[in-house]
XYZ file of C-alpha atoms in Angstrom:
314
model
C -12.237 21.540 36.596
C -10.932 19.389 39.085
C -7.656 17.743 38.948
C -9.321 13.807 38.993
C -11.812 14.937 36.206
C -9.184 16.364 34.358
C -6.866 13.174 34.579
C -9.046 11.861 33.301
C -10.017 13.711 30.180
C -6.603 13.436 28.883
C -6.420 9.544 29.557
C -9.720 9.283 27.879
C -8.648 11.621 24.687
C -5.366 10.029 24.138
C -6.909 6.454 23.791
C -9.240 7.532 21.436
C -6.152 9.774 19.632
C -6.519 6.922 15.942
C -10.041 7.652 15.949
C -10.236 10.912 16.483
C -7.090 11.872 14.448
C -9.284 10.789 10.780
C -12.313 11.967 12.300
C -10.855 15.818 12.990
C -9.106 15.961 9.051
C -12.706 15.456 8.151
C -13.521 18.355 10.464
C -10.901 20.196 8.781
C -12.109 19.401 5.574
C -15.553 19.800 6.042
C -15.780 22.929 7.482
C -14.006 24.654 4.636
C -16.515 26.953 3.275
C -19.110 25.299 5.350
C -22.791 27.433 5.021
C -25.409 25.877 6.104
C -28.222 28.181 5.857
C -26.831 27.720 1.799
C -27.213 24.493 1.800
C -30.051 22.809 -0.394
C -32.801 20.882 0.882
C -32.026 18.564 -2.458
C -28.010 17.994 -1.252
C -28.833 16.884 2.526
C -29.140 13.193 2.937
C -29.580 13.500 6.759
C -28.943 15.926 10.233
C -27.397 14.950 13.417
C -28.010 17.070 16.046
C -28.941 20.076 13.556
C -26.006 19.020 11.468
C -26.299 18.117 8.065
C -24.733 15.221 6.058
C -25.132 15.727 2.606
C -24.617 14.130 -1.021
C -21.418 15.655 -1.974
C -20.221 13.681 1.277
C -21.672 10.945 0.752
C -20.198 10.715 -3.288
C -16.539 11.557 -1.937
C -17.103 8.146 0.558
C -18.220 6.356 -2.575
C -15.129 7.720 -4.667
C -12.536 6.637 -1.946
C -14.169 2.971 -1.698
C -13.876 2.507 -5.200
C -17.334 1.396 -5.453
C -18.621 -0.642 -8.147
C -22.046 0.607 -9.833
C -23.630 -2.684 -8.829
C -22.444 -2.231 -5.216
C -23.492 1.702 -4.947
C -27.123 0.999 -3.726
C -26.384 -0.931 -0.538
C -22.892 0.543 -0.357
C -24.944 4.078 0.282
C -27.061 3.144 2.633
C -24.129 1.313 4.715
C -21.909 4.371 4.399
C -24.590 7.237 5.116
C -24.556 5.509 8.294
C -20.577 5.284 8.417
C -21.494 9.065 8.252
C -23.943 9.171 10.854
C -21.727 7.488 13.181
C -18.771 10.074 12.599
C -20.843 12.993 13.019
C -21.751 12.059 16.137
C -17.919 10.774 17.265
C -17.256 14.391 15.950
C -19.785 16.023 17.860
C -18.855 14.204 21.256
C -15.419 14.909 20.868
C -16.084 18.575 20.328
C -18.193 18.359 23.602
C -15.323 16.316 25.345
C -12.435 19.457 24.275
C -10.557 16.524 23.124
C -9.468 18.857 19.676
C -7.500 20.098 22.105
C -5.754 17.436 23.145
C -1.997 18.066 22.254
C -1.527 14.427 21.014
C -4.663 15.115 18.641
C -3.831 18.420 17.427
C -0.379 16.999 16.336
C -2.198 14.491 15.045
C -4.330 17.098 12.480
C -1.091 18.940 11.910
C 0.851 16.432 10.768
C -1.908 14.944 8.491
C -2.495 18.335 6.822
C 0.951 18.623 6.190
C 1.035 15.395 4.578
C -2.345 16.367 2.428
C -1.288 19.646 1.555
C 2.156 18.548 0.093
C 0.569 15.276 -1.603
C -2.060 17.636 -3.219
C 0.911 19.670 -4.725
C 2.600 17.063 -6.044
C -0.693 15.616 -7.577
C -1.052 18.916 -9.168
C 2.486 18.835 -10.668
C 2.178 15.487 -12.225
C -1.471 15.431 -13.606
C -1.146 16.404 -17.044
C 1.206 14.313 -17.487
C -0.185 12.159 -20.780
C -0.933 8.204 -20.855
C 2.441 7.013 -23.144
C 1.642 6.657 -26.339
C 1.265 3.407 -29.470
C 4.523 3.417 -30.404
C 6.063 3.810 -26.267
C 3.867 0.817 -25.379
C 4.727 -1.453 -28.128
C 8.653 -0.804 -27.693
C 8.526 -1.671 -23.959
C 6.953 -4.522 -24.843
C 9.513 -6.064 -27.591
C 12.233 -4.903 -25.157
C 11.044 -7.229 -21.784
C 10.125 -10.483 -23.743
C 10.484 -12.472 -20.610
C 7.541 -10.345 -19.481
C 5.477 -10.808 -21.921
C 5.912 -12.488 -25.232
C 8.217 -15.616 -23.524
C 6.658 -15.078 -20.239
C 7.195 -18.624 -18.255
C 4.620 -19.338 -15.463
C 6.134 -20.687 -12.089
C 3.072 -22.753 -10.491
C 4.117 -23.509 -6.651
C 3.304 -24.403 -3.263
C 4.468 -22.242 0.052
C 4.719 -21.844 3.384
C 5.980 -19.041 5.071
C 7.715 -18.818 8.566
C 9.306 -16.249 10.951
C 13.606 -16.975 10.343
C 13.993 -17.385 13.863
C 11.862 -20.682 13.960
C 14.623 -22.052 11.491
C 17.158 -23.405 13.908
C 19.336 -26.362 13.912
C 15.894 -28.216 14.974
C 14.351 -27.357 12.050
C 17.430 -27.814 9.860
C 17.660 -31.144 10.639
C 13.700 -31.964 10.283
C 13.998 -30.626 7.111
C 16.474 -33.597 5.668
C 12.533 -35.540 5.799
C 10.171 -33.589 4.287
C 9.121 -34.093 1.228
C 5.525 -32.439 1.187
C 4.619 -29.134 2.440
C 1.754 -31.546 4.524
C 4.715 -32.479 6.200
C 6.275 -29.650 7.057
C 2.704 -28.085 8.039
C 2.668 -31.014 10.245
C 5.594 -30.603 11.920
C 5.317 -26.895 12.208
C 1.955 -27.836 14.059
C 3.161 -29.768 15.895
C 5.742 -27.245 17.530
C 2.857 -24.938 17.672
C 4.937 -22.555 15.215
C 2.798 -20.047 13.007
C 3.423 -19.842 9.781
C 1.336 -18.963 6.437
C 0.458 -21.326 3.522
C -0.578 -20.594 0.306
C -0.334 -21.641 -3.651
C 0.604 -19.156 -6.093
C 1.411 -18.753 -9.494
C 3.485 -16.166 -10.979
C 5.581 -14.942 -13.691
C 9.406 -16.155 -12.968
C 10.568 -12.296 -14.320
C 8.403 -11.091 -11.388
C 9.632 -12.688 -8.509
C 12.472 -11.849 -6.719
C 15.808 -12.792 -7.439
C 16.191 -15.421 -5.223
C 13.701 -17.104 -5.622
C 13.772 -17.222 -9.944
C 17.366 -18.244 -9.631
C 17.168 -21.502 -7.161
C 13.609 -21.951 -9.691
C 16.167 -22.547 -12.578
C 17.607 -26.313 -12.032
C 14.466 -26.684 -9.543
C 12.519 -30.081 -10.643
C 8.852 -30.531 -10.240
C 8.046 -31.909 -6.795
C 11.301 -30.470 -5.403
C 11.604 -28.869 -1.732
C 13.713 -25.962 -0.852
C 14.061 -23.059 1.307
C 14.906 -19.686 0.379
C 15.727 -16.803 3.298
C 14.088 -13.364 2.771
C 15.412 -11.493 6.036
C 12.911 -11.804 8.758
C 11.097 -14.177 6.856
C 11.429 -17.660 5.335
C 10.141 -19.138 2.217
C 9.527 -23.082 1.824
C 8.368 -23.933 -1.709
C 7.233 -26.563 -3.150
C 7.789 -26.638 -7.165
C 4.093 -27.703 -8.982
C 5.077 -26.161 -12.896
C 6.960 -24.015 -14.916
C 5.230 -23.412 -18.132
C 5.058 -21.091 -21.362
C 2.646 -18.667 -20.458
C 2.549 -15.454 -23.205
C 0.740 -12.777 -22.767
C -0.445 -10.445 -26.038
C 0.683 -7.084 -26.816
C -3.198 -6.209 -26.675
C -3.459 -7.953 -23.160
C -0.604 -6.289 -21.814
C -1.361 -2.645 -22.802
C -3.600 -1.358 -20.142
C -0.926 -2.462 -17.923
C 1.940 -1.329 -19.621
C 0.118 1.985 -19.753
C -0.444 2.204 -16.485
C 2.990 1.252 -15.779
C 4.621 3.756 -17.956
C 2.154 6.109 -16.745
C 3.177 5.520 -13.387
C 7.173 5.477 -14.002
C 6.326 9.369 -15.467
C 4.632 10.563 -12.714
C 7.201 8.960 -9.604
C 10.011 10.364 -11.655
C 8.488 14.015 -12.327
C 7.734 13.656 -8.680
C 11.144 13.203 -7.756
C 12.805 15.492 -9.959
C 10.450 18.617 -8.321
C 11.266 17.690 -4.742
C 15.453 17.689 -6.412
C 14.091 21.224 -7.578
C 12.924 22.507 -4.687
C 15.944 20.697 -2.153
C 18.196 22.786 -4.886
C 16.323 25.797 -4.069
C 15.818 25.862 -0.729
C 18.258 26.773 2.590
C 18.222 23.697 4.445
C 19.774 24.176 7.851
C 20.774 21.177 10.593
C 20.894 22.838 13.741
C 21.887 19.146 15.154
C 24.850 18.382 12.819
C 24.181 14.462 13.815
C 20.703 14.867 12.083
C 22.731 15.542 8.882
C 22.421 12.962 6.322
C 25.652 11.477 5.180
C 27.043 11.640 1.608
C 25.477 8.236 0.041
C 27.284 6.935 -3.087
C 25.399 7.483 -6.418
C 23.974 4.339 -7.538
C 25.317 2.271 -10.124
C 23.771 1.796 -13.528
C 23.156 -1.876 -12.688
C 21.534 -1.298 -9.696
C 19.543 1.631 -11.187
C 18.680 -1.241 -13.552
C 18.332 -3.838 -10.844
C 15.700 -1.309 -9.593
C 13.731 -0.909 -12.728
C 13.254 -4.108 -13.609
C 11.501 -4.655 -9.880
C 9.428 -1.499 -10.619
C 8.531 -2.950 -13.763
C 7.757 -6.774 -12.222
C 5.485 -5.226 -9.791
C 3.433 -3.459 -12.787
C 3.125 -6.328 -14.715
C 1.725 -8.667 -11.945
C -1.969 -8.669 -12.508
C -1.522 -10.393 -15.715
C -2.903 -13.774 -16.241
């Protein structure tokens, strides 16, 4: 191989590294037991090039889409050829040597790494059971503001890099008092920004924002800084808004359910850190000694866990 030809196919495989780097794990994954003089006539769906795509591939494609039974027919037909189309990425690349591309074969490594030790935590919280009657019913007496005196903040907003709000903008602001207006003005200054209305829950949203929602009147403008971001919003409503204890229970469920799993999850990994001989050979690597959390910020932290969980409900 010459050295311009060979330039060339590392240029060429390190641009197409993202591709390649899902299409190789299903190489991986794929070839696992792979027999395909075993293979039933019944299981193949199609062959490229001699090799064969078959159901069970196509039903783990349809599992990972989350597809609806009213979608599966034309979802099928769209992803067999999703299938079609990798086979033959997969069988060019092969061709091409570009496996062996260091930047891909990191690539693979890393990702089975990440598979392997996901699949091992999966395994260690899976029997964990959905919470029971009496679980669900006392989260929900105990976060009333989530449920049974759950107040619904209807509002308008616009949101816009921080660094566009400069004195400028500061001063603008004094003569807004629409969102059209700002949008105008934003426009105007050719600034990007997003708009949107949205109603939610005021124990969901972040602290921030429920507290300046508290004296807030209807029709009122104000800003709220979120770090890189900033929040203009435009007050529509806040009204009563409960939600059931047979409305919220999937939820809660699959809250609680949830809450089990991160923090059986979290205790192996403290297991197996406890267990293990962890060496820095760069001493600058080594984490520092961070202060154990408080119990209100442990707190602070649950209720956002639980805010998220709840936010589907309507």
């Amino acid at each position: 191989m010459n050295t311009e030809y060979g330039s060339k196919m590392v240029q060429w495989s390190k641009m197409t590294a993202g591709i390649l780097f899902a299409l190789m794990i299903s190489i991986g994954l794929s070839g696992c037991g792979d027999k395909s003089n075993e293979t039933k006539a019944s299981q193949s769906l199609a062959r490229v090039n001699g090799k064969e795509i078959t159901v069970h591939q196509l039903n783990e494609e349809l599992v990972r889409a989350n597809v609806q039974p009213t979608q599966k027919e034309a979802a099928t037909k769209q992803i067999l050829q999703s299938l079609i189309d990798r086979q033959l990425l997969e069988q060019a690349a092969l061709k091409a040597k570009v496996d062996r591309d260091p930047n891909v074969m990191q690539a693979i490594e890393r990702a089975k790494s990440q598979m392997i030790a996901q699949a091992y935590l999966q395994s260690k919280v899976a029997n964990i059971g959905k919470p029971d009657k009496t679980e669900v019913e006392n989260f929900y007496k105990q976060n009333p503001q989530l449920f049974s005196e759950r107040k619904l903040v209807e509002m308008e907003q616009i949101l816009i890099d921080s660094r566009y709000v400069n004195d400028e903008f500061k001063s603008a602001l004094g003569s807004f008092k629409t969102l059209q207006e700002v949008a105008a003005w934003l426009d105007a200054k050719g600034i990007q920004y997003d708009r949107g209305e949205v109603a939610r829950s005021v124990a969901e949203l972040p602290p921030q924002i429920s507290e300046r929602l508290k004296d807030a009147r209807r029709g009122q403008l104000f800003v709220i800084g979120m770090g890189p971001r900033t929040m203009l919003v435009l007050m529509d409503s806040v009204k009563d808004s409960p939600v059931s204890l047979a409305d919220a229970t999937p939820q809660i469920e699959q809250m609680l359910l949830n809450k089990k799993r991160k923090e059986a999850g979290e205790a192996e990994i403290k297991r197996l850190r406890a267990e293990a001989k962890i060496e820095y050979l760069d001493k600058s690597a080594e984490p520092s000694k961070a202060p154990e959390k408080s119990e209100q910020t442990k707190s602070s932290s649950g209720d956002d866990d639980i805010a998220r969980g709840v936010s589907g409900l309507k």
